[in-house]
Amino acid sequence: FSGEFRIQWEGELEISKEESYSFTLDSSGPATLSIDGDTVIENPGIPKGSAAPPASHIGEVRLKPGLHPINVTFQHKYGSPQIYLYWSSPYENPRPLPWSQLYPASPWPLNDTNNLAQSTD
């Protein structure tokens, strides 16, 4: 990709066991991780012109079993766009957040607020 862009991923994270989870967000540009509406990590990324690997920031949050709203944003300004999200519990090594525990948000409202289902007479 070239030029500036911003992406956002919204959905839910499924937790099976109550624990304190550590999250690591590595990114080349500004990125944030929010869970349950609270910011867990704000990563400013690497400085312009830097040849450094993606900046790494860590945050921790205690989560109960169930589904938790999760939001990841990333802004690309320059260089090669890179973003990585890892997690661990107190008894595990950091690993990529598994897709099997992530559920994307619906791409449209579940109710018809935009009059999308109009009848044709």
PDB file of C-alpha atoms in Angstrom:
ATOM      1  CA  PHE A   1       0.000   0.000   0.000  1.00  0.00           C
ATOM      2  CA  SER A   2       1.118   3.528  -0.597  1.00  0.00           C
ATOM      3  CA  GLY A   3      -0.124   6.778   0.840  1.00  0.00           C
ATOM      4  CA  GLU A   4      -1.874   7.344   4.136  1.00  0.00           C
ATOM      5  CA  PHE A   5      -4.788   5.202   5.284  1.00  0.00           C
ATOM      6  CA  ARG A   6      -6.583   4.154   8.458  1.00  0.00           C
ATOM      7  CA  ILE A   7      -8.167   0.794   9.260  1.00  0.00           C
ATOM      8  CA  GLN A   8     -10.423  -0.313  12.085  1.00  0.00           C
ATOM      9  CA  TRP A   9     -11.447  -3.813  13.114  1.00  0.00           C
ATOM     10  CA  GLU A  10     -14.439  -4.212  15.423  1.00  0.00           C
ATOM     11  CA  GLY A  11     -15.918  -7.335  16.879  1.00  0.00           C
ATOM     12  CA  GLU A  12     -15.986  -9.448  19.996  1.00  0.00           C
ATOM     13  CA  LEU A  13     -13.361 -11.466  21.825  1.00  0.00           C
ATOM     14  CA  GLU A  14     -14.509 -14.709  23.458  1.00  0.00           C
ATOM     15  CA  ILE A  15     -12.960 -15.462  26.835  1.00  0.00           C
ATOM     16  CA  SER A  16     -13.400 -18.889  28.451  1.00  0.00           C
ATOM     17  CA  LYS A  17     -11.574 -18.380  31.763  1.00  0.00           C
ATOM     18  CA  GLU A  18     -11.396 -15.361  34.082  1.00  0.00           C
ATOM     19  CA  GLU A  19      -7.789 -14.175  34.198  1.00  0.00           C
ATOM     20  CA  SER A  20      -5.567 -11.180  33.663  1.00  0.00           C
ATOM     21  CA  TYR A  21      -4.556 -11.178  30.018  1.00  0.00           C
ATOM     22  CA  SER A  22      -1.517  -9.392  28.650  1.00  0.00           C
ATOM     23  CA  PHE A  23      -1.775  -7.945  25.125  1.00  0.00           C
ATOM     24  CA  THR A  24       1.118  -6.818  22.938  1.00  0.00           C
ATOM     25  CA  LEU A  25       0.476  -4.496  19.992  1.00  0.00           C
ATOM     26  CA  ASP A  26       3.370  -4.093  17.548  1.00  0.00           C
ATOM     27  CA  SER A  27       2.887  -1.518  14.801  1.00  0.00           C
ATOM     28  CA  SER A  28       4.752   0.661  12.353  1.00  0.00           C
ATOM     29  CA  GLY A  29       2.193   3.468  12.706  1.00  0.00           C
ATOM     30  CA  PRO A  30      -0.183   4.725  15.402  1.00  0.00           C
ATOM     31  CA  ALA A  31      -2.427   1.909  16.677  1.00  0.00           C
ATOM     32  CA  THR A  32      -4.828   1.296  19.557  1.00  0.00           C
ATOM     33  CA  LEU A  33      -6.438  -1.699  21.224  1.00  0.00           C
ATOM     34  CA  SER A  34      -9.687  -1.236  23.149  1.00  0.00           C
ATOM     35  CA  ILE A  35     -11.614  -3.926  25.018  1.00  0.00           C
ATOM     36  CA  ASP A  36     -15.015  -3.357  26.642  1.00  0.00           C
ATOM     37  CA  GLY A  37     -14.774   0.294  25.551  1.00  0.00           C
ATOM     38  CA  ASP A  38     -11.557   0.906  27.524  1.00  0.00           C
ATOM     39  CA  THR A  39      -8.239   1.644  25.841  1.00  0.00           C
ATOM     40  CA  VAL A  40      -5.786  -1.132  26.730  1.00  0.00           C
ATOM     41  CA  ILE A  41      -2.886  -0.024  24.488  1.00  0.00           C
ATOM     42  CA  GLU A  42      -1.984   3.150  22.609  1.00  0.00           C
ATOM     43  CA  ASN A  43       1.013   2.571  20.368  1.00  0.00           C
ATOM     44  CA  PRO A  44       2.445   5.683  18.628  1.00  0.00           C
ATOM     45  CA  GLY A  45       4.366   3.578  16.079  1.00  0.00           C
ATOM     46  CA  ILE A  46       7.876   4.328  14.831  1.00  0.00           C
ATOM     47  CA  PRO A  47       9.209   7.792  13.958  1.00  0.00           C
ATOM     48  CA  LYS A  48       9.206   8.920  10.320  1.00  0.00           C
ATOM     49  CA  GLY A  49      12.346   7.826   8.504  1.00  0.00           C
ATOM     50  CA  SER A  50      13.159   5.155  11.089  1.00  0.00           C
ATOM     51  CA  ALA A  51      14.427   1.765   9.947  1.00  0.00           C
ATOM     52  CA  ALA A  52      13.472   0.259  13.304  1.00  0.00           C
ATOM     53  CA  PRO A  53      11.123  -2.729  13.564  1.00  0.00           C
ATOM     54  CA  PRO A  54       7.521  -2.014  14.569  1.00  0.00           C
ATOM     55  CA  ALA A  55       7.144  -0.360  17.984  1.00  0.00           C
ATOM     56  CA  SER A  56       5.909  -2.726  20.699  1.00  0.00           C
ATOM     57  CA  HIS A  57       3.547  -1.726  23.526  1.00  0.00           C
ATOM     58  CA  ILE A  58       1.981  -3.917  26.208  1.00  0.00           C
ATOM     59  CA  GLY A  59      -1.258  -3.619  28.169  1.00  0.00           C
ATOM     60  CA  GLU A  60      -3.009  -5.856  30.668  1.00  0.00           C
ATOM     61  CA  VAL A  61      -6.691  -6.341  31.487  1.00  0.00           C
ATOM     62  CA  ARG A  62      -8.666  -8.769  33.648  1.00  0.00           C
ATOM     63  CA  LEU A  63     -11.471 -10.394  31.664  1.00  0.00           C
ATOM     64  CA  LYS A  64     -14.388 -12.543  32.784  1.00  0.00           C
ATOM     65  CA  PRO A  65     -15.769 -15.421  30.689  1.00  0.00           C
ATOM     66  CA  GLY A  66     -17.984 -14.368  27.800  1.00  0.00           C
ATOM     67  CA  LEU A  67     -17.883 -12.020  24.836  1.00  0.00           C
ATOM     68  CA  HIS A  68     -16.079  -8.681  25.096  1.00  0.00           C
ATOM     69  CA  PRO A  69     -16.278  -5.881  22.499  1.00  0.00           C
ATOM     70  CA  ILE A  70     -12.836  -5.385  20.932  1.00  0.00           C
ATOM     71  CA  ASN A  71     -11.609  -2.625  18.631  1.00  0.00           C
ATOM     72  CA  VAL A  72      -8.233  -2.355  16.884  1.00  0.00           C
ATOM     73  CA  THR A  73      -7.257   0.731  14.884  1.00  0.00           C
ATOM     74  CA  PHE A  74      -4.153   1.360  12.780  1.00  0.00           C
ATOM     75  CA  GLN A  75      -3.024   4.420  10.858  1.00  0.00           C
ATOM     76  CA  HIS A  76      -0.429   4.115   8.104  1.00  0.00           C
ATOM     77  CA  LYS A  77       1.542   7.248   7.271  1.00  0.00           C
ATOM     78  CA  TYR A  78       4.871   6.124   5.762  1.00  0.00           C
ATOM     79  CA  GLY A  79       7.118   3.104   5.280  1.00  0.00           C
ATOM     80  CA  SER A  80       5.889  -0.470   5.243  1.00  0.00           C
ATOM     81  CA  PRO A  81       2.526  -0.949   7.049  1.00  0.00           C
ATOM     82  CA  GLN A  82       2.841  -3.537   9.818  1.00  0.00           C
ATOM     83  CA  ILE A  83       0.594  -4.421  12.753  1.00  0.00           C
ATOM     84  CA  TYR A  84       0.663  -7.493  15.002  1.00  0.00           C
ATOM     85  CA  LEU A  85      -1.509  -8.355  18.016  1.00  0.00           C
ATOM     86  CA  TYR A  86      -0.434 -10.968  20.596  1.00  0.00           C
ATOM     87  CA  TRP A  87      -1.858 -12.090  23.911  1.00  0.00           C
ATOM     88  CA  SER A  88      -0.964 -14.287  26.865  1.00  0.00           C
ATOM     89  CA  SER A  89      -2.339 -15.348  30.210  1.00  0.00           C
ATOM     90  CA  PRO A  90      -0.200 -15.696  33.348  1.00  0.00           C
ATOM     91  CA  TYR A  91       0.606 -19.328  32.453  1.00  0.00           C
ATOM     92  CA  GLU A  92       1.236 -19.025  28.707  1.00  0.00           C
ATOM     93  CA  ASN A  93       3.776 -17.463  26.392  1.00  0.00           C
ATOM     94  CA  PRO A  94       2.631 -14.619  24.108  1.00  0.00           C
ATOM     95  CA  ARG A  95       1.069 -15.819  20.842  1.00  0.00           C
ATOM     96  CA  PRO A  96      -1.051 -14.293  18.083  1.00  0.00           C
ATOM     97  CA  LEU A  97      -4.642 -13.652  19.109  1.00  0.00           C
ATOM     98  CA  PRO A  98      -6.488 -16.673  17.601  1.00  0.00           C
ATOM     99  CA  TRP A  99      -9.182 -16.035  14.989  1.00  0.00           C
ATOM    100  CA  SER A 100     -11.245 -18.811  16.615  1.00  0.00           C
ATOM    101  CA  GLN A 101     -11.887 -16.470  19.564  1.00  0.00           C
ATOM    102  CA  LEU A 102     -12.703 -13.390  17.471  1.00  0.00           C
ATOM    103  CA  TYR A 103     -16.093 -12.570  15.982  1.00  0.00           C
ATOM    104  CA  PRO A 104     -16.273  -9.648  13.530  1.00  0.00           C
ATOM    105  CA  ALA A 105     -18.950  -7.008  13.937  1.00  0.00           C
ATOM    106  CA  SER A 106     -21.853  -7.081  11.521  1.00  0.00           C
ATOM    107  CA  PRO A 107     -21.123  -5.011   8.394  1.00  0.00           C
ATOM    108  CA  TRP A 108     -24.559  -3.365   8.630  1.00  0.00           C
ATOM    109  CA  PRO A 109     -27.126  -2.625  11.341  1.00  0.00           C
ATOM    110  CA  LEU A 110     -29.265  -5.573  12.377  1.00  0.00           C
ATOM    111  CA  ASN A 111     -32.380  -3.387  12.335  1.00  0.00           C
ATOM    112  CA  ASP A 112     -33.586  -1.524   9.251  1.00  0.00           C
ATOM    113  CA  THR A 113     -32.607   2.031  10.201  1.00  0.00           C
ATOM    114  CA  ASN A 114     -31.551   2.946   6.661  1.00  0.00           C
ATOM    115  CA  ASN A 115     -34.784   1.855   4.947  1.00  0.00           C
ATOM    116  CA  LEU A 116     -32.880  -0.814   3.038  1.00  0.00           C
ATOM    117  CA  ALA A 117     -35.888  -3.127   2.812  1.00  0.00           C
ATOM    118  CA  GLN A 118     -38.255  -0.947   0.811  1.00  0.00           C
ATOM    119  CA  SER A 119     -41.062  -2.681  -1.044  1.00  0.00           C
ATOM    120  CA  THR A 120     -41.499  -2.141  -4.762  1.00  0.00           C
ATOM    121  CA  ASP A 121     -45.087  -1.705  -5.873  1.00  0.00           C
TER     122      ASP A 121
END
